[in-house]
GROMACS .gro file of C-alpha atoms in nm:
model
  400
    1UNK     CA    1   1.831   2.302  -2.457
    2UNK     CA    2   1.835   2.052  -2.172
    3UNK     CA    3   1.661   2.225  -1.882
    4UNK     CA    4   1.609   1.914  -1.666
    5UNK     CA    5   1.802   1.845  -1.346
    6UNK     CA    6   2.063   1.570  -1.350
    7UNK     CA    7   1.878   1.382  -1.075
    8UNK     CA    8   1.583   1.307  -1.304
    9UNK     CA    9   1.791   1.193  -1.601
   10UNK     CA   10   1.744   0.823  -1.528
   11UNK     CA   11   1.409   0.844  -1.351
   12UNK     CA   12   1.166   0.581  -1.479
   13UNK     CA   13   0.790   0.634  -1.501
   14UNK     CA   14   0.563   0.406  -1.301
   15UNK     CA   15   0.513   0.092  -1.510
   16UNK     CA   16   0.181   0.018  -1.341
   17UNK     CA   17   0.052   0.362  -1.433
   18UNK     CA   18   0.193   0.331  -1.786
   19UNK     CA   19   0.016   0.000  -1.852
   20UNK     CA   20  -0.308   0.134  -1.705
   21UNK     CA   21  -0.289   0.444  -1.926
   22UNK     CA   22  -0.217   0.234  -2.237
   23UNK     CA   23  -0.514   0.012  -2.156
   24UNK     CA   24  -0.730   0.322  -2.116
   25UNK     CA   25  -0.612   0.456  -2.452
   26UNK     CA   26  -0.706   0.128  -2.622
   27UNK     CA   27  -1.049   0.146  -2.458
   28UNK     CA   28  -1.099   0.491  -2.607
   29UNK     CA   29  -1.022   0.340  -2.946
   30UNK     CA   30  -1.316   0.108  -2.894
   31UNK     CA   31  -1.124  -0.207  -2.802
   32UNK     CA   32  -1.245  -0.447  -2.535
   33UNK     CA   33  -0.991  -0.421  -2.252
   34UNK     CA   34  -0.975  -0.603  -1.919
   35UNK     CA   35  -0.731  -0.409  -1.705
   36UNK     CA   36  -0.559  -0.609  -1.433
   37UNK     CA   37  -0.261  -0.377  -1.410
   38UNK     CA   38  -0.354  -0.145  -1.126
   39UNK     CA   39  -0.368  -0.223  -0.756
   40UNK     CA   40  -0.713  -0.087  -0.690
   41UNK     CA   41  -1.013  -0.260  -0.528
   42UNK     CA   42  -1.323  -0.262  -0.746
   43UNK     CA   43  -1.548  -0.215  -0.441
   44UNK     CA   44  -1.711   0.118  -0.360
   45UNK     CA   45  -1.591   0.306  -0.054
   46UNK     CA   46  -1.818   0.193   0.233
   47UNK     CA   47  -2.119   0.424   0.287
   48UNK     CA   48  -2.036   0.528   0.645
   49UNK     CA   49  -1.708   0.671   0.514
   50UNK     CA   50  -1.861   0.866   0.227
   51UNK     CA   51  -2.133   0.989   0.464
   52UNK     CA   52  -1.868   1.125   0.701
   53UNK     CA   53  -1.707   1.311   0.411
   54UNK     CA   54  -2.038   1.471   0.312
   55UNK     CA   55  -2.104   1.569   0.672
   56UNK     CA   56  -1.759   1.728   0.692
   57UNK     CA   57  -1.832   1.935   0.382
   58UNK     CA   58  -2.168   2.045   0.520
   59UNK     CA   59  -2.007   2.135   0.852
   60UNK     CA   60  -1.757   2.361   0.677
   61UNK     CA   61  -1.450   2.150   0.756
   62UNK     CA   62  -1.286   2.266   0.438
   63UNK     CA   63  -0.998   2.475   0.569
   64UNK     CA   64  -0.634   2.411   0.651
   65UNK     CA   65  -0.565   2.153   0.919
   66UNK     CA   66  -0.244   2.087   1.112
   67UNK     CA   67   0.026   1.978   0.868
   68UNK     CA   68   0.056   1.632   1.025
   69UNK     CA   69  -0.320   1.577   1.026
   70UNK     CA   70  -0.611   1.654   1.255
   71UNK     CA   71  -0.558   1.542   1.613
   72UNK     CA   72  -0.872   1.324   1.609
   73UNK     CA   73  -0.734   1.122   1.319
   74UNK     CA   74  -0.392   1.086   1.475
   75UNK     CA   75  -0.560   0.965   1.794
   76UNK     CA   76  -0.751   0.707   1.590
   77UNK     CA   77  -0.428   0.594   1.423
   78UNK     CA   78  -0.261   0.569   1.764
   79UNK     CA   79  -0.547   0.347   1.882
   80UNK     CA   80  -0.526   0.139   1.565
   81UNK     CA   81  -0.157   0.064   1.620
   82UNK     CA   82  -0.224  -0.024   1.984
   83UNK     CA   83  -0.522  -0.252   1.922
   84UNK     CA   84  -0.411  -0.416   1.596
   85UNK     CA   85  -0.034  -0.431   1.638
   86UNK     CA   86   0.031  -0.385   2.011
   87UNK     CA   87   0.259  -0.088   1.939
   88UNK     CA   88   0.227   0.224   2.154
   89UNK     CA   89   0.279   0.562   1.987
   90UNK     CA   90   0.201   0.917   2.091
   91UNK     CA   91   0.025   1.150   1.847
   92UNK     CA   92   0.354   1.340   1.809
   93UNK     CA   93   0.502   1.021   1.664
   94UNK     CA   94   0.234   1.001   1.391
   95UNK     CA   95   0.201   1.185   1.061
   96UNK     CA   96  -0.080   1.178   0.805
   97UNK     CA   97   0.006   1.240   0.442
   98UNK     CA   98  -0.139   1.252   0.093
   99UNK     CA   99  -0.119   0.877   0.048
  100UNK     CA  100   0.141   0.636   0.185
  101UNK     CA  101   0.363   0.736  -0.109
  102UNK     CA  102   0.413   1.082   0.038
  103UNK     CA  103   0.507   0.937   0.376
  104UNK     CA  104   0.772   0.720   0.207
  105UNK     CA  105   0.910   1.012   0.009
  106UNK     CA  106   0.918   1.242   0.314
  107UNK     CA  107   1.107   0.978   0.513
  108UNK     CA  108   1.375   0.930   0.246
  109UNK     CA  109   1.405   1.305   0.191
  110UNK     CA  110   1.449   1.359   0.565
  111UNK     CA  111   1.723   1.102   0.612
  112UNK     CA  112   1.921   1.024   0.295
  113UNK     CA  113   2.245   1.197   0.208
  114UNK     CA  114   2.410   1.158  -0.130
  115UNK     CA  115   2.508   0.794  -0.202
  116UNK     CA  116   2.346   0.659   0.116
  117UNK     CA  117   2.219   0.308   0.053
  118UNK     CA  118   1.870   0.165   0.091
  119UNK     CA  119   1.834  -0.214   0.087
  120UNK     CA  120   1.529  -0.312  -0.116
  121UNK     CA  121   1.434  -0.681  -0.130
  122UNK     CA  122   1.310  -0.762  -0.479
  123UNK     CA  123   1.067  -0.830  -0.643
  124UNK     CA  124   0.954  -0.493  -0.512
  125UNK     CA  125   0.706  -0.214  -0.572
  126UNK     CA  126   0.816   0.001  -0.864
  127UNK     CA  127   0.847   0.331  -0.673
  128UNK     CA  128   1.092   0.233  -0.397
  129UNK     CA  129   1.414   0.253  -0.602
  130UNK     CA  130   1.297   0.554  -0.803
  131UNK     CA  131   1.228   0.754  -0.486
  132UNK     CA  132   1.571   0.668  -0.349
  133UNK     CA  133   1.746   0.764  -0.674
  134UNK     CA  134   1.552   1.090  -0.704
  135UNK     CA  135   1.675   1.198  -0.361
  136UNK     CA  136   2.035   1.105  -0.444
  137UNK     CA  137   2.054   0.775  -0.260
  138UNK     CA  138   2.157   0.438  -0.394
  139UNK     CA  139   1.900   0.156  -0.400
  140UNK     CA  140   2.060  -0.181  -0.325
  141UNK     CA  141   1.837  -0.445  -0.479
  142UNK     CA  142   1.856  -0.789  -0.321
  143UNK     CA  143   1.675  -1.054  -0.525
  144UNK     CA  144   1.470  -1.294  -0.316
  145UNK     CA  145   1.397  -1.612  -0.507
  146UNK     CA  146   1.094  -1.835  -0.518
  147UNK     CA  147   1.252  -2.092  -0.284
  148UNK     CA  148   1.232  -1.828  -0.010
  149UNK     CA  149   0.883  -1.730  -0.127
  150UNK     CA  150   1.033  -1.402  -0.250
  151UNK     CA  151   1.126  -1.293   0.105
  152UNK     CA  152   1.455  -1.156   0.238
  153UNK     CA  153   1.656  -1.387   0.463
  154UNK     CA  154   1.878  -1.274   0.749
  155UNK     CA  155   2.179  -1.411   0.561
  156UNK     CA  156   2.097  -1.199   0.255
  157UNK     CA  157   2.051  -0.892   0.472
  158UNK     CA  158   2.384  -0.943   0.646
  159UNK     CA  159   2.559  -0.975   0.312
  160UNK     CA  160   2.397  -0.659   0.171
  161UNK     CA  161   2.483  -0.426   0.460
  162UNK     CA  162   2.771  -0.182   0.407
  163UNK     CA  163   2.895   0.127   0.596
  164UNK     CA  164   2.666   0.334   0.370
  165UNK     CA  165   2.346   0.143   0.451
  166UNK     CA  166   2.082   0.379   0.590
  167UNK     CA  167   1.751   0.196   0.546
  168UNK     CA  168   1.603  -0.148   0.495
  169UNK     CA  169   1.262  -0.158   0.327
  170UNK     CA  170   1.020  -0.435   0.423
  171UNK     CA  171   0.684  -0.468   0.247
  172UNK     CA  172   0.446  -0.728   0.389
  173UNK     CA  173   0.213  -0.838   0.239
  174UNK     CA  174   0.422  -0.773  -0.067
  175UNK     CA  175   0.343  -0.592  -0.387
  176UNK     CA  176   0.392  -0.770  -0.630
  177UNK     CA  177   0.431  -1.121  -0.487
  178UNK     CA  178   0.171  -1.133  -0.209
  179UNK     CA  179   0.431  -1.284   0.027
  180UNK     CA  180   0.385  -1.230   0.402
  181UNK     CA  181   0.669  -1.233   0.656
  182UNK     CA  182   0.613  -1.466   0.949
  183UNK     CA  183   0.694  -1.384   1.310
  184UNK     CA  184   1.000  -1.612   1.294
  185UNK     CA  185   1.126  -1.452   0.972
  186UNK     CA  186   1.094  -1.102   1.114
  187UNK     CA  187   1.265  -1.212   1.436
  188UNK     CA  188   1.561  -1.344   1.237
  189UNK     CA  189   1.589  -1.012   1.049
  190UNK     CA  190   1.566  -0.824   1.379
  191UNK     CA  191   1.865  -1.019   1.515
  192UNK     CA  192   2.072  -0.895   1.224
  193UNK     CA  193   1.944  -0.537   1.248
  194UNK     CA  194   2.037  -0.513   1.617
  195UNK     CA  195   2.405  -0.543   1.524
  196UNK     CA  196   2.392  -0.227   1.310
  197UNK     CA  197   2.254   0.066   1.515
  198UNK     CA  198   2.283   0.314   1.226
  199UNK     CA  199   2.031   0.123   1.010
  200UNK     CA  200   1.663   0.215   1.012
  201UNK     CA  201   1.378   0.001   0.886
  202UNK     CA  202   1.082   0.115   0.681
  203UNK     CA  203   0.788  -0.124   0.717
  204UNK     CA  204   0.531  -0.071   0.443
  205UNK     CA  205   0.217  -0.242   0.579
  206UNK     CA  206  -0.036  -0.094   0.335
  207UNK     CA  207  -0.183  -0.440   0.259
  208UNK     CA  208  -0.200  -0.544   0.625
  209UNK     CA  209  -0.574  -0.619   0.625
  210UNK     CA  210  -0.556  -0.833   0.309
  211UNK     CA  211  -0.429  -1.164   0.450
  212UNK     CA  212  -0.560  -1.505   0.344
  213UNK     CA  213  -0.593  -1.859   0.479
  214UNK     CA  214  -0.647  -1.734   0.837
  215UNK     CA  215  -0.284  -1.628   0.872
  216UNK     CA  216  -0.170  -1.380   1.135
  217UNK     CA  217  -0.006  -1.048   1.043
  218UNK     CA  218   0.306  -0.924   1.219
  219UNK     CA  219   0.505  -0.606   1.177
  220UNK     CA  220   0.864  -0.552   1.294
  221UNK     CA  221   0.803  -0.298   1.572
  222UNK     CA  222   0.548  -0.538   1.719
  223UNK     CA  223   0.785  -0.832   1.758
  224UNK     CA  224   1.106  -0.633   1.817
  225UNK     CA  225   0.995  -0.345   2.044
  226UNK     CA  226   1.357  -0.270   2.133
  227UNK     CA  227   1.404  -0.153   1.772
  228UNK     CA  228   1.097   0.071   1.773
  229UNK     CA  229   1.301   0.394   1.773
  230UNK     CA  230   1.462   0.282   1.446
  231UNK     CA  231   1.145   0.178   1.266
  232UNK     CA  232   0.902   0.380   1.055
  233UNK     CA  233   0.576   0.190   1.012
  234UNK     CA  234   0.366   0.303   0.717
  235UNK     CA  235   0.003   0.222   0.646
  236UNK     CA  236  -0.309   0.378   0.500
  237UNK     CA  237  -0.669   0.327   0.396
  238UNK     CA  238  -0.634   0.300   0.019
  239UNK     CA  239  -0.626  -0.077  -0.023
  240UNK     CA  240  -0.824  -0.223   0.266
  241UNK     CA  241  -1.102   0.038   0.273
  242UNK     CA  242  -1.132   0.085  -0.105
  243UNK     CA  243  -1.020   0.448  -0.075
  244UNK     CA  244  -0.743   0.475  -0.337
  245UNK     CA  245  -0.868   0.810  -0.469
  246UNK     CA  246  -0.901   0.969  -0.126
  247UNK     CA  247  -0.519   0.978  -0.094
  248UNK     CA  248  -0.462   0.929   0.276
  249UNK     CA  249  -0.168   0.741   0.423
  250UNK     CA  250   0.003   0.760   0.758
  251UNK     CA  251   0.326   0.675   0.932
  252UNK     CA  252   0.445   0.625   1.289
  253UNK     CA  253   0.802   0.638   1.408
  254UNK     CA  254   1.064   0.826   1.613
  255UNK     CA  255   0.944   1.170   1.718
  256UNK     CA  256   1.243   1.354   1.569
  257UNK     CA  257   1.194   1.184   1.232
  258UNK     CA  258   0.820   1.254   1.228
  259UNK     CA  259   0.881   1.619   1.318
  260UNK     CA  260   1.125   1.659   1.029
  261UNK     CA  261   0.890   1.484   0.789
  262UNK     CA  262   0.616   1.723   0.897
  263UNK     CA  263   0.840   2.023   0.825
  264UNK     CA  264   0.912   1.883   0.477
  265UNK     CA  265   0.543   1.828   0.420
  266UNK     CA  266   0.471   2.181   0.534
  267UNK     CA  267   0.692   2.310   0.255
  268UNK     CA  268   0.546   2.083  -0.013
  269UNK     CA  269   0.177   1.994   0.008
  270UNK     CA  270   0.099   2.117   0.359
  271UNK     CA  271  -0.184   1.924   0.523
  272UNK     CA  272  -0.361   1.631   0.354
  273UNK     CA  273  -0.709   1.695   0.217
  274UNK     CA  274  -0.931   1.795   0.509
  275UNK     CA  275  -1.242   1.609   0.387
  276UNK     CA  276  -1.045   1.292   0.319
  277UNK     CA  277  -0.908   1.309   0.674
  278UNK     CA  278  -1.257   1.307   0.824
  279UNK     CA  279  -1.350   1.019   0.592
  280UNK     CA  280  -1.044   0.828   0.714
  281UNK     CA  281  -1.141   0.898   1.074
  282UNK     CA  282  -1.475   0.730   1.002
  283UNK     CA  283  -1.296   0.439   0.834
  284UNK     CA  284  -1.075   0.369   1.135
  285UNK     CA  285  -1.334   0.426   1.407
  286UNK     CA  286  -1.648   0.297   1.237
  287UNK     CA  287  -1.776  -0.052   1.150
  288UNK     CA  288  -1.505  -0.293   1.033
  289UNK     CA  289  -1.718  -0.587   0.917
  290UNK     CA  290  -1.677  -0.507   0.549
  291UNK     CA  291  -1.302  -0.564   0.575
  292UNK     CA  292  -1.372  -0.932   0.624
  293UNK     CA  293  -1.621  -0.925   0.338
  294UNK     CA  294  -1.365  -0.766   0.106
  295UNK     CA  295  -1.096  -1.014   0.211
  296UNK     CA  296  -1.324  -1.313   0.160
  297UNK     CA  297  -1.410  -1.189  -0.189
  298UNK     CA  298  -1.044  -1.136  -0.275
  299UNK     CA  299  -0.952  -1.481  -0.143
  300UNK     CA  300  -1.218  -1.642  -0.362
  301UNK     CA  301  -1.087  -1.453  -0.665
  302UNK     CA  302  -0.731  -1.547  -0.579
  303UNK     CA  303  -0.818  -1.914  -0.569
  304UNK     CA  304  -1.001  -1.892  -0.902
  305UNK     CA  305  -0.720  -1.708  -1.082
  306UNK     CA  306  -0.449  -1.928  -0.935
  307UNK     CA  307  -0.627  -2.244  -1.044
  308UNK     CA  308  -0.691  -2.120  -1.396
  309UNK     CA  309  -0.346  -1.977  -1.469
  310UNK     CA  310  -0.145  -2.248  -1.297
  311UNK     CA  311  -0.321  -2.507  -1.514
  312UNK     CA  312  -0.157  -2.356  -1.824
  313UNK     CA  313   0.170  -2.531  -1.908
  314UNK     CA  314   0.349  -2.210  -2.004
  315UNK     CA  315   0.275  -2.032  -1.675
  316UNK     CA  316   0.380  -2.099  -1.318
  317UNK     CA  317   0.280  -1.901  -1.011
  318UNK     CA  318   0.290  -1.926  -0.634
  319UNK     CA  319  -0.021  -1.886  -0.420
  320UNK     CA  320  -0.009  -1.534  -0.269
  321UNK     CA  321  -0.058  -1.512   0.108
  322UNK     CA  322  -0.183  -1.154   0.099
  323UNK     CA  323  -0.246  -0.838  -0.110
  324UNK     CA  324  -0.439  -0.890  -0.437
  325UNK     CA  325  -0.182  -0.988  -0.696
  326UNK     CA  326  -0.073  -1.305  -0.870
  327UNK     CA  327   0.296  -1.311  -0.957
  328UNK     CA  328   0.337  -1.540  -1.254
  329UNK     CA  329   0.653  -1.684  -1.407
  330UNK     CA  330   0.613  -1.659  -1.786
  331UNK     CA  331   0.953  -1.781  -1.904
  332UNK     CA  332   0.782  -2.082  -2.063
  333UNK     CA  333   0.651  -1.841  -2.330
  334UNK     CA  334   0.987  -1.696  -2.427
  335UNK     CA  335   1.110  -1.754  -2.783
  336UNK     CA  336   0.763  -1.845  -2.902
  337UNK     CA  337   0.616  -1.656  -3.199
  338UNK     CA  338   0.283  -1.473  -3.214
  339UNK     CA  339   0.034  -1.513  -3.501
  340UNK     CA  340   0.163  -1.174  -3.625
  341UNK     CA  341   0.514  -1.318  -3.652
  342UNK     CA  342   0.672  -1.145  -3.352
  343UNK     CA  343   0.903  -1.345  -3.128
  344UNK     CA  344   0.840  -1.301  -2.755
  345UNK     CA  345   1.182  -1.253  -2.599
  346UNK     CA  346   1.093  -1.131  -2.251
  347UNK     CA  347   0.815  -1.044  -2.007
  348UNK     CA  348   0.766  -0.699  -2.161
  349UNK     CA  349   0.698  -0.858  -2.500
  350UNK     CA  350   0.450  -1.096  -2.339
  351UNK     CA  351   0.270  -0.817  -2.155
  352UNK     CA  352   0.225  -0.609  -2.469
  353UNK     CA  353   0.116  -0.913  -2.671
  354UNK     CA  354  -0.159  -0.986  -2.420
  355UNK     CA  355  -0.266  -0.621  -2.408
  356UNK     CA  356  -0.249  -0.525  -2.774
  357UNK     CA  357  -0.382  -0.847  -2.925
  358UNK     CA  358  -0.611  -0.989  -2.655
  359UNK     CA  359  -0.706  -0.689  -2.443
  360UNK     CA  360  -0.565  -0.809  -2.110
  361UNK     CA  361  -0.372  -0.540  -1.923
  362UNK     CA  362  -0.112  -0.653  -1.670
  363UNK     CA  363   0.238  -0.544  -1.565
  364UNK     CA  364   0.567  -0.704  -1.673
  365UNK     CA  365   0.779  -0.832  -1.387
  366UNK     CA  366   1.077  -0.627  -1.506
  367UNK     CA  367   0.902  -0.324  -1.356
  368UNK     CA  368   0.931  -0.493  -1.016
  369UNK     CA  369   1.297  -0.585  -1.072
  370UNK     CA  370   1.198  -0.944  -1.150
  371UNK     CA  371   1.229  -1.016  -1.523
  372UNK     CA  372   1.052  -1.325  -1.649
  373UNK     CA  373   0.733  -1.261  -1.454
  374UNK     CA  374   0.395  -1.093  -1.489
  375UNK     CA  375   0.184  -0.929  -1.220
  376UNK     CA  376  -0.193  -0.959  -1.244
  377UNK     CA  377  -0.430  -0.790  -1.002
  378UNK     CA  378  -0.733  -0.995  -0.897
  379UNK     CA  379  -0.902  -0.686  -0.751
  380UNK     CA  380  -1.161  -0.700  -1.028
  381UNK     CA  381  -1.507  -0.849  -1.076
  382UNK     CA  382  -1.519  -1.228  -1.109
  383UNK     CA  383  -1.670  -1.202  -1.457
  384UNK     CA  384  -1.374  -0.988  -1.564
  385UNK     CA  385  -1.125  -1.234  -1.416
  386UNK     CA  386  -1.292  -1.528  -1.587
  387UNK     CA  387  -1.289  -1.349  -1.923
  388UNK     CA  388  -0.923  -1.250  -1.875
  389UNK     CA  389  -0.823  -1.610  -1.806
  390UNK     CA  390  -1.000  -1.728  -2.121
  391UNK     CA  391  -0.824  -1.460  -2.327
  392UNK     CA  392  -0.485  -1.554  -2.183
  393UNK     CA  393  -0.552  -1.922  -2.252
  394UNK     CA  394  -0.638  -1.843  -2.615
  395UNK     CA  395  -0.338  -1.613  -2.653
  396UNK     CA  396  -0.101  -1.891  -2.541
  397UNK     CA  397  -0.269  -2.153  -2.757
  398UNK     CA  398  -0.202  -1.945  -3.069
  399UNK     CA  399   0.173  -1.918  -3.007
  400UNK     CA  400   0.411  -2.128  -3.211
   0.00000   0.00000   0.00000
């Protein structure tokens, strides 16, 4: 008997999670695995943050909080937006959730009717289209090629808009490409968006603090304040503060939207974890020097990985401007044969060859709507990255 709802019939599991779980299973079998599939810093959460969590436990702050988050944390988020991005929000325009993922899901659930369209520039994070489909919307994938550094142009946006368009999703720095939208590029998109008052924009800025080569970060509400009442800006502490397991994200946007998202959250998870909220408060209001330390370490690793992999004839990658991923074109491997006699026809074949035979876990680009590519996280120890590069080099050398 089929007891599943129709809306989940074509729902795809997270490819990043799937590759990570397969790598873990191989580890349990005793195989040497270097997992570069998951977007997770290898640094420990800074001690002032963990200390704040312990103090919250000892102070008995273990009960329900307001659904949208404690007022102290929303005040800190308000101050963060003002100081970092020059955007002014009230606390009633801010919601805290169980990770940025929940904020995204709440926003789509609050606004999408059946068959409403969401424009998603690709390559893109695996969960965007699945969330839209699960709610009954229609993801409109717009492929952004390497010539544009995998970023959406105003001309592409104009062409993709229809009477059913409800949202545009912008992710900068990007997962999986590491591309960062410039002020001029966002301004050009804003010019197009102004012509279509029904369209809202979701800015996923979760990698905001991970920018390289002394570049500046801009977000749409910052450079187009006249569009602020049509923009939901999402961020969190998972990536920059090495707090992936704490599960705290936040969003800021129009008051009516935030209120509805809070009602939805009240009927699903209710408030985010109380202890994690106090830890996040410490993250946003405490010392920030380690952010620069983390970024410098990631930039060094980026440069190492880029140099090693780009020196291999079969691989070709662009230098990421932010986040902690290398996005590698692997089409030069296609149609080659492994020592076991298997022909590698696509990026999925390549990914499983590297994992099963050489113990390097990464994610095929097909998961990000970009076949022919691989995504490797360089959020791992330098020794691990060096060993992974050597394994990949050997794996390619053995192909015929």
